[in-house]
Amino acid sequence: MNKSYTVTDYLLDRLAQMGIRPFFGVPGDDNLQFLDHVIDYQLITRVGCVTEPEQLRAALGEVGGREQLAFIEVVLPKMDIPELLDSVSRAIQSRNAAA
């Protein structure tokens, strides 16, 4: 049986082409099938996180001293937008304080 090429396959291929290697994800009912694809994908490593703020802090830690961070939210966050922006701000402040 041939496996069909899905939107998820395309998305993961594009992320790999962009140089994304660690993928920080928070499991939830709405994205478990997607995360299963990430686990099976050979070019990207899934890094499990418990919360969205933890996910952001882990991604910022991965970036290290580089100036840019590509933050891609594949599915809508469980947080509301002000909470998400507050988490982004606190994570950046924490990274800058540690530098």
JSON list of N, CA, C and O in Angstrom, two decimals, residues 30-70:
[
{"chain": "A", "resi": 30, "resn": "ASP", "atom": "N", "xyz": [-5.95, 18.13, 19.78]},
{"chain": "A", "resi": 30, "resn": "ASP", "atom": "CA", "xyz": [-6.10, 18.57, 18.40]},
{"chain": "A", "resi": 30, "resn": "ASP", "atom": "C", "xyz": [-4.85, 18.41, 17.56]},
{"chain": "A", "resi": 30, "resn": "ASP", "atom": "O", "xyz": [-4.88, 18.62, 16.35]},
{"chain": "A", "resi": 31, "resn": "ASN", "atom": "N", "xyz": [-3.71, 18.04, 18.14]},
{"chain": "A", "resi": 31, "resn": "ASN", "atom": "CA", "xyz": [-2.50, 17.93, 17.34]},
{"chain": "A", "resi": 31, "resn": "ASN", "atom": "C", "xyz": [-1.74, 16.61, 17.52]},
{"chain": "A", "resi": 31, "resn": "ASN", "atom": "O", "xyz": [-0.61, 16.49, 17.06]},
{"chain": "A", "resi": 32, "resn": "LEU", "atom": "N", "xyz": [-2.34, 15.62, 18.16]},
{"chain": "A", "resi": 32, "resn": "LEU", "atom": "CA", "xyz": [-1.62, 14.37, 18.40]},
{"chain": "A", "resi": 32, "resn": "LEU", "atom": "C", "xyz": [-1.24, 13.64, 17.11]},
{"chain": "A", "resi": 32, "resn": "LEU", "atom": "O", "xyz": [-0.14, 13.11, 17.01]},
{"chain": "A", "resi": 33, "resn": "GLN", "atom": "N", "xyz": [-2.12, 13.63, 16.13]},
{"chain": "A", "resi": 33, "resn": "GLN", "atom": "CA", "xyz": [-1.78, 12.98, 14.86]},
{"chain": "A", "resi": 33, "resn": "GLN", "atom": "C", "xyz": [-0.62, 13.70, 14.18]},
{"chain": "A", "resi": 33, "resn": "GLN", "atom": "O", "xyz": [0.28, 13.07, 13.62]},
{"chain": "A", "resi": 34, "resn": "PHE", "atom": "N", "xyz": [-0.64, 15.02, 14.24]},
{"chain": "A", "resi": 34, "resn": "PHE", "atom": "CA", "xyz": [0.46, 15.79, 13.65]},
{"chain": "A", "resi": 34, "resn": "PHE", "atom": "C", "xyz": [1.78, 15.45, 14.36]},
{"chain": "A", "resi": 34, "resn": "PHE", "atom": "O", "xyz": [2.80, 15.22, 13.72]},
{"chain": "A", "resi": 35, "resn": "LEU", "atom": "N", "xyz": [1.76, 15.42, 15.69]},
{"chain": "A", "resi": 35, "resn": "LEU", "atom": "CA", "xyz": [2.98, 15.13, 16.44]},
{"chain": "A", "resi": 35, "resn": "LEU", "atom": "C", "xyz": [3.47, 13.71, 16.17]},
{"chain": "A", "resi": 35, "resn": "LEU", "atom": "O", "xyz": [4.68, 13.47, 16.18]},
{"chain": "A", "resi": 36, "resn": "ASP", "atom": "N", "xyz": [2.57, 12.78, 15.91]},
{"chain": "A", "resi": 36, "resn": "ASP", "atom": "CA", "xyz": [2.99, 11.43, 15.52]},
{"chain": "A", "resi": 36, "resn": "ASP", "atom": "C", "xyz": [3.79, 11.49, 14.21]},
{"chain": "A", "resi": 36, "resn": "ASP", "atom": "O", "xyz": [4.79, 10.78, 14.06]},
{"chain": "A", "resi": 37, "resn": "HIS", "atom": "N", "xyz": [3.36, 12.32, 13.28]},
{"chain": "A", "resi": 37, "resn": "HIS", "atom": "CA", "xyz": [4.11, 12.49, 12.02]},
{"chain": "A", "resi": 37, "resn": "HIS", "atom": "C", "xyz": [5.48, 13.10, 12.29]},
{"chain": "A", "resi": 37, "resn": "HIS", "atom": "O", "xyz": [6.46, 12.69, 11.68]},
{"chain": "A", "resi": 38, "resn": "VAL", "atom": "N", "xyz": [5.56, 14.07, 13.20]},
{"chain": "A", "resi": 38, "resn": "VAL", "atom": "CA", "xyz": [6.84, 14.69, 13.53]},
{"chain": "A", "resi": 38, "resn": "VAL", "atom": "C", "xyz": [7.79, 13.65, 14.11]},
{"chain": "A", "resi": 38, "resn": "VAL", "atom": "O", "xyz": [8.97, 13.61, 13.75]},
{"chain": "A", "resi": 39, "resn": "ILE", "atom": "N", "xyz": [7.29, 12.80, 14.99]},
{"chain": "A", "resi": 39, "resn": "ILE", "atom": "CA", "xyz": [8.11, 11.75, 15.59]},
{"chain": "A", "resi": 39, "resn": "ILE", "atom": "C", "xyz": [8.68, 10.82, 14.52]},
{"chain": "A", "resi": 39, "resn": "ILE", "atom": "O", "xyz": [9.84, 10.43, 14.57]},
{"chain": "A", "resi": 40, "resn": "ASP", "atom": "N", "xyz": [7.86, 10.48, 13.52]},
{"chain": "A", "resi": 40, "resn": "ASP", "atom": "CA", "xyz": [8.29, 9.56, 12.47]},
{"chain": "A", "resi": 40, "resn": "ASP", "atom": "C", "xyz": [9.18, 10.21, 11.42]},
{"chain": "A", "resi": 40, "resn": "ASP", "atom": "O", "xyz": [9.86, 9.51, 10.66]},
{"chain": "A", "resi": 41, "resn": "TYR", "atom": "N", "xyz": [9.18, 11.53, 11.36]},
{"chain": "A", "resi": 41, "resn": "TYR", "atom": "CA", "xyz": [9.94, 12.25, 10.33]},
{"chain": "A", "resi": 41, "resn": "TYR", "atom": "C", "xyz": [11.43, 12.22, 10.68]},
{"chain": "A", "resi": 41, "resn": "TYR", "atom": "O", "xyz": [11.82, 12.55, 11.80]},
{"chain": "A", "resi": 42, "resn": "GLN", "atom": "N", "xyz": [12.26, 11.82, 9.74]},
{"chain": "A", "resi": 42, "resn": "GLN", "atom": "CA", "xyz": [13.67, 11.58, 10.02]},
{"chain": "A", "resi": 42, "resn": "GLN", "atom": "C", "xyz": [14.51, 12.85, 10.18]},
{"chain": "A", "resi": 42, "resn": "GLN", "atom": "O", "xyz": [15.51, 12.84, 10.89]},
{"chain": "A", "resi": 43, "resn": "LEU", "atom": "N", "xyz": [14.12, 13.95, 9.54]},
{"chain": "A", "resi": 43, "resn": "LEU", "atom": "CA", "xyz": [14.97, 15.14, 9.52]},
{"chain": "A", "resi": 43, "resn": "LEU", "atom": "C", "xyz": [14.71, 16.12, 10.67]},
{"chain": "A", "resi": 43, "resn": "LEU", "atom": "O", "xyz": [15.46, 17.07, 10.86]},
{"chain": "A", "resi": 44, "resn": "ILE", "atom": "N", "xyz": [13.62, 15.92, 11.40]},
{"chain": "A", "resi": 44, "resn": "ILE", "atom": "CA", "xyz": [13.25, 16.83, 12.48]},
{"chain": "A", "resi": 44, "resn": "ILE", "atom": "C", "xyz": [13.10, 16.02, 13.76]},
{"chain": "A", "resi": 44, "resn": "ILE", "atom": "O", "xyz": [12.54, 14.94, 13.76]},
{"chain": "A", "resi": 45, "resn": "THR", "atom": "N", "xyz": [13.61, 16.56, 14.85]},
{"chain": "A", "resi": 45, "resn": "THR", "atom": "CA", "xyz": [13.50, 15.92, 16.16]},
{"chain": "A", "resi": 45, "resn": "THR", "atom": "C", "xyz": [12.46, 16.63, 16.98]},
{"chain": "A", "resi": 45, "resn": "THR", "atom": "O", "xyz": [12.53, 17.85, 17.16]},
{"chain": "A", "resi": 46, "resn": "ARG", "atom": "N", "xyz": [11.51, 15.89, 17.50]},
{"chain": "A", "resi": 46, "resn": "ARG", "atom": "CA", "xyz": [10.47, 16.49, 18.33]},
{"chain": "A", "resi": 46, "resn": "ARG", "atom": "C", "xyz": [10.98, 16.63, 19.76]},
{"chain": "A", "resi": 46, "resn": "ARG", "atom": "O", "xyz": [11.54, 15.70, 20.33]},
{"chain": "A", "resi": 47, "resn": "VAL", "atom": "N", "xyz": [10.82, 17.82, 20.31]},
{"chain": "A", "resi": 47, "resn": "VAL", "atom": "CA", "xyz": [11.16, 18.08, 21.70]},
{"chain": "A", "resi": 47, "resn": "VAL", "atom": "C", "xyz": [9.84, 18.36, 22.41]},
{"chain": "A", "resi": 47, "resn": "VAL", "atom": "O", "xyz": [9.18, 19.35, 22.11]},
{"chain": "A", "resi": 48, "resn": "GLY", "atom": "N", "xyz": [9.45, 17.48, 23.31]},
{"chain": "A", "resi": 48, "resn": "GLY", "atom": "CA", "xyz": [8.18, 17.63, 24.00]},
{"chain": "A", "resi": 48, "resn": "GLY", "atom": "C", "xyz": [8.23, 18.69, 25.09]},
{"chain": "A", "resi": 48, "resn": "GLY", "atom": "O", "xyz": [9.21, 18.78, 25.82]},
{"chain": "A", "resi": 49, "resn": "CYS", "atom": "N", "xyz": [7.20, 19.50, 25.15]},
{"chain": "A", "resi": 49, "resn": "CYS", "atom": "CA", "xyz": [7.07, 20.53, 26.17]},
{"chain": "A", "resi": 49, "resn": "CYS", "atom": "C", "xyz": [5.70, 20.37, 26.83]},
{"chain": "A", "resi": 49, "resn": "CYS", "atom": "O", "xyz": [4.78, 19.83, 26.22]},
{"chain": "A", "resi": 50, "resn": "VAL", "atom": "N", "xyz": [5.57, 20.87, 28.04]},
{"chain": "A", "resi": 50, "resn": "VAL", "atom": "CA", "xyz": [4.32, 20.72, 28.78]},
{"chain": "A", "resi": 50, "resn": "VAL", "atom": "C", "xyz": [3.38, 21.90, 28.54]},
{"chain": "A", "resi": 50, "resn": "VAL", "atom": "O", "xyz": [2.18, 21.73, 28.43]},
{"chain": "A", "resi": 51, "resn": "THR", "atom": "N", "xyz": [3.95, 23.11, 28.45]},
{"chain": "A", "resi": 51, "resn": "THR", "atom": "CA", "xyz": [3.14, 24.30, 28.26]},
{"chain": "A", "resi": 51, "resn": "THR", "atom": "C", "xyz": [3.70, 25.15, 27.12]},
{"chain": "A", "resi": 51, "resn": "THR", "atom": "O", "xyz": [4.87, 25.00, 26.74]},
{"chain": "A", "resi": 52, "resn": "GLU", "atom": "N", "xyz": [2.87, 26.06, 26.60]},
{"chain": "A", "resi": 52, "resn": "GLU", "atom": "CA", "xyz": [3.33, 26.95, 25.54]},
{"chain": "A", "resi": 52, "resn": "GLU", "atom": "C", "xyz": [4.46, 27.87, 26.01]},
{"chain": "A", "resi": 52, "resn": "GLU", "atom": "O", "xyz": [5.43, 28.06, 25.26]},
{"chain": "A", "resi": 53, "resn": "PRO", "atom": "N", "xyz": [4.39, 28.45, 27.22]},
{"chain": "A", "resi": 53, "resn": "PRO", "atom": "CA", "xyz": [5.54, 29.26, 27.66]},
{"chain": "A", "resi": 53, "resn": "PRO", "atom": "C", "xyz": [6.83, 28.45, 27.75]},
{"chain": "A", "resi": 53, "resn": "PRO", "atom": "O", "xyz": [7.90, 28.93, 27.38]},
{"chain": "A", "resi": 54, "resn": "GLU", "atom": "N", "xyz": [6.74, 27.20, 28.21]},
{"chain": "A", "resi": 54, "resn": "GLU", "atom": "CA", "xyz": [7.93, 26.34, 28.25]},
{"chain": "A", "resi": 54, "resn": "GLU", "atom": "C", "xyz": [8.44, 26.08, 26.83]},
{"chain": "A", "resi": 54, "resn": "GLU", "atom": "O", "xyz": [9.65, 26.08, 26.58]},
{"chain": "A", "resi": 55, "resn": "GLN", "atom": "N", "xyz": [7.51, 25.88, 25.90]},
{"chain": "A", "resi": 55, "resn": "GLN", "atom": "CA", "xyz": [7.87, 25.66, 24.50]},
{"chain": "A", "resi": 55, "resn": "GLN", "atom": "C", "xyz": [8.65, 26.86, 23.97]},
{"chain": "A", "resi": 55, "resn": "GLN", "atom": "O", "xyz": [9.68, 26.70, 23.31]},
{"chain": "A", "resi": 56, "resn": "LEU", "atom": "N", "xyz": [8.19, 28.05, 24.27]},
{"chain": "A", "resi": 56, "resn": "LEU", "atom": "CA", "xyz": [8.86, 29.25, 23.80]},
{"chain": "A", "resi": 56, "resn": "LEU", "atom": "C", "xyz": [10.23, 29.41, 24.44]},
{"chain": "A", "resi": 56, "resn": "LEU", "atom": "O", "xyz": [11.21, 29.73, 23.76]},
{"chain": "A", "resi": 57, "resn": "ARG", "atom": "N", "xyz": [10.34, 29.18, 25.76]},
{"chain": "A", "resi": 57, "resn": "ARG", "atom": "CA", "xyz": [11.64, 29.28, 26.43]},
{"chain": "A", "resi": 57, "resn": "ARG", "atom": "C", "xyz": [12.63, 28.27, 25.85]},
{"chain": "A", "resi": 57, "resn": "ARG", "atom": "O", "xyz": [13.80, 28.59, 25.65]},
{"chain": "A", "resi": 58, "resn": "ALA", "atom": "N", "xyz": [12.17, 27.06, 25.56]},
{"chain": "A", "resi": 58, "resn": "ALA", "atom": "CA", "xyz": [13.05, 26.04, 24.98]},
{"chain": "A", "resi": 58, "resn": "ALA", "atom": "C", "xyz": [13.52, 26.47, 23.60]},
{"chain": "A", "resi": 58, "resn": "ALA", "atom": "O", "xyz": [14.70, 26.31, 23.25]},
{"chain": "A", "resi": 59, "resn": "ALA", "atom": "N", "xyz": [12.62, 27.03, 22.80]},
{"chain": "A", "resi": 59, "resn": "ALA", "atom": "CA", "xyz": [12.99, 27.49, 21.47]},
{"chain": "A", "resi": 59, "resn": "ALA", "atom": "C", "xyz": [14.00, 28.64, 21.55]},
{"chain": "A", "resi": 59, "resn": "ALA", "atom": "O", "xyz": [14.97, 28.68, 20.80]},
{"chain": "A", "resi": 60, "resn": "LEU", "atom": "N", "xyz": [13.78, 29.57, 22.47]},
{"chain": "A", "resi": 60, "resn": "LEU", "atom": "CA", "xyz": [14.73, 30.67, 22.65]},
{"chain": "A", "resi": 60, "resn": "LEU", "atom": "C", "xyz": [16.08, 30.16, 23.11]},
{"chain": "A", "resi": 60, "resn": "LEU", "atom": "O", "xyz": [17.12, 30.66, 22.69]},
{"chain": "A", "resi": 61, "resn": "GLY", "atom": "N", "xyz": [16.10, 29.16, 23.96]},
{"chain": "A", "resi": 61, "resn": "GLY", "atom": "CA", "xyz": [17.36, 28.56, 24.40]},
{"chain": "A", "resi": 61, "resn": "GLY", "atom": "C", "xyz": [18.09, 27.90, 23.25]},
{"chain": "A", "resi": 61, "resn": "GLY", "atom": "O", "xyz": [19.32, 27.94, 23.17]},
{"chain": "A", "resi": 62, "resn": "GLU", "atom": "N", "xyz": [17.36, 27.30, 22.34]},
{"chain": "A", "resi": 62, "resn": "GLU", "atom": "CA", "xyz": [17.95, 26.66, 21.17]},
{"chain": "A", "resi": 62, "resn": "GLU", "atom": "C", "xyz": [18.62, 27.68, 20.27]},
{"chain": "A", "resi": 62, "resn": "GLU", "atom": "O", "xyz": [19.66, 27.43, 19.68]},
{"chain": "A", "resi": 63, "resn": "VAL", "atom": "N", "xyz": [18.03, 28.85, 20.16]},
{"chain": "A", "resi": 63, "resn": "VAL", "atom": "CA", "xyz": [18.56, 29.90, 19.29]},
{"chain": "A", "resi": 63, "resn": "VAL", "atom": "C", "xyz": [19.89, 30.41, 19.82]},
{"chain": "A", "resi": 63, "resn": "VAL", "atom": "O", "xyz": [20.79, 30.72, 19.07]},
{"chain": "A", "resi": 64, "resn": "GLY", "atom": "N", "xyz": [20.03, 30.47, 21.14]},
{"chain": "A", "resi": 64, "resn": "GLY", "atom": "CA", "xyz": [21.27, 30.92, 21.75]},
{"chain": "A", "resi": 64, "resn": "GLY", "atom": "C", "xyz": [21.59, 32.36, 21.39]},
{"chain": "A", "resi": 64, "resn": "GLY", "atom": "O", "xyz": [20.74, 33.23, 21.52]},
{"chain": "A", "resi": 65, "resn": "GLY", "atom": "N", "xyz": [22.79, 32.61, 20.93]},
{"chain": "A", "resi": 65, "resn": "GLY", "atom": "CA", "xyz": [23.23, 33.98, 20.63]},
{"chain": "A", "resi": 65, "resn": "GLY", "atom": "C", "xyz": [22.78, 34.50, 19.28]},
{"chain": "A", "resi": 65, "resn": "GLY", "atom": "O", "xyz": [23.03, 35.65, 18.96]},
{"chain": "A", "resi": 66, "resn": "ARG", "atom": "N", "xyz": [22.16, 33.69, 18.49]},
{"chain": "A", "resi": 66, "resn": "ARG", "atom": "CA", "xyz": [21.72, 34.17, 17.18]},
{"chain": "A", "resi": 66, "resn": "ARG", "atom": "C", "xyz": [20.64, 35.23, 17.35]},
{"chain": "A", "resi": 66, "resn": "ARG", "atom": "O", "xyz": [19.89, 35.22, 18.30]},
{"chain": "A", "resi": 67, "resn": "GLU", "atom": "N", "xyz": [20.56, 36.10, 16.39]},
{"chain": "A", "resi": 67, "resn": "GLU", "atom": "CA", "xyz": [19.65, 37.25, 16.49]},
{"chain": "A", "resi": 67, "resn": "GLU", "atom": "C", "xyz": [18.21, 36.92, 16.16]},
{"chain": "A", "resi": 67, "resn": "GLU", "atom": "O", "xyz": [17.31, 37.62, 16.56]},
{"chain": "A", "resi": 68, "resn": "GLN", "atom": "N", "xyz": [17.96, 35.88, 15.40]},
{"chain": "A", "resi": 68, "resn": "GLN", "atom": "CA", "xyz": [16.61, 35.63, 14.92]},
{"chain": "A", "resi": 68, "resn": "GLN", "atom": "C", "xyz": [16.04, 34.35, 15.51]},
{"chain": "A", "resi": 68, "resn": "GLN", "atom": "O", "xyz": [16.76, 33.41, 15.81]},
{"chain": "A", "resi": 69, "resn": "LEU", "atom": "N", "xyz": [14.75, 34.34, 15.65]},
{"chain": "A", "resi": 69, "resn": "LEU", "atom": "CA", "xyz": [14.03, 33.16, 16.08]},
{"chain": "A", "resi": 69, "resn": "LEU", "atom": "C", "xyz": [12.82, 33.00, 15.19]},
{"chain": "A", "resi": 69, "resn": "LEU", "atom": "O", "xyz": [12.03, 33.93, 15.04]},
{"chain": "A", "resi": 70, "resn": "ALA", "atom": "N", "xyz": [12.71, 31.87, 14.56]},
{"chain": "A", "resi": 70, "resn": "ALA", "atom": "CA", "xyz": [11.52, 31.58, 13.77]},
{"chain": "A", "resi": 70, "resn": "ALA", "atom": "C", "xyz": [10.55, 30.86, 14.69]},
{"chain": "A", "resi": 70, "resn": "ALA", "atom": "O", "xyz": [10.80, 29.73, 15.10]}
]
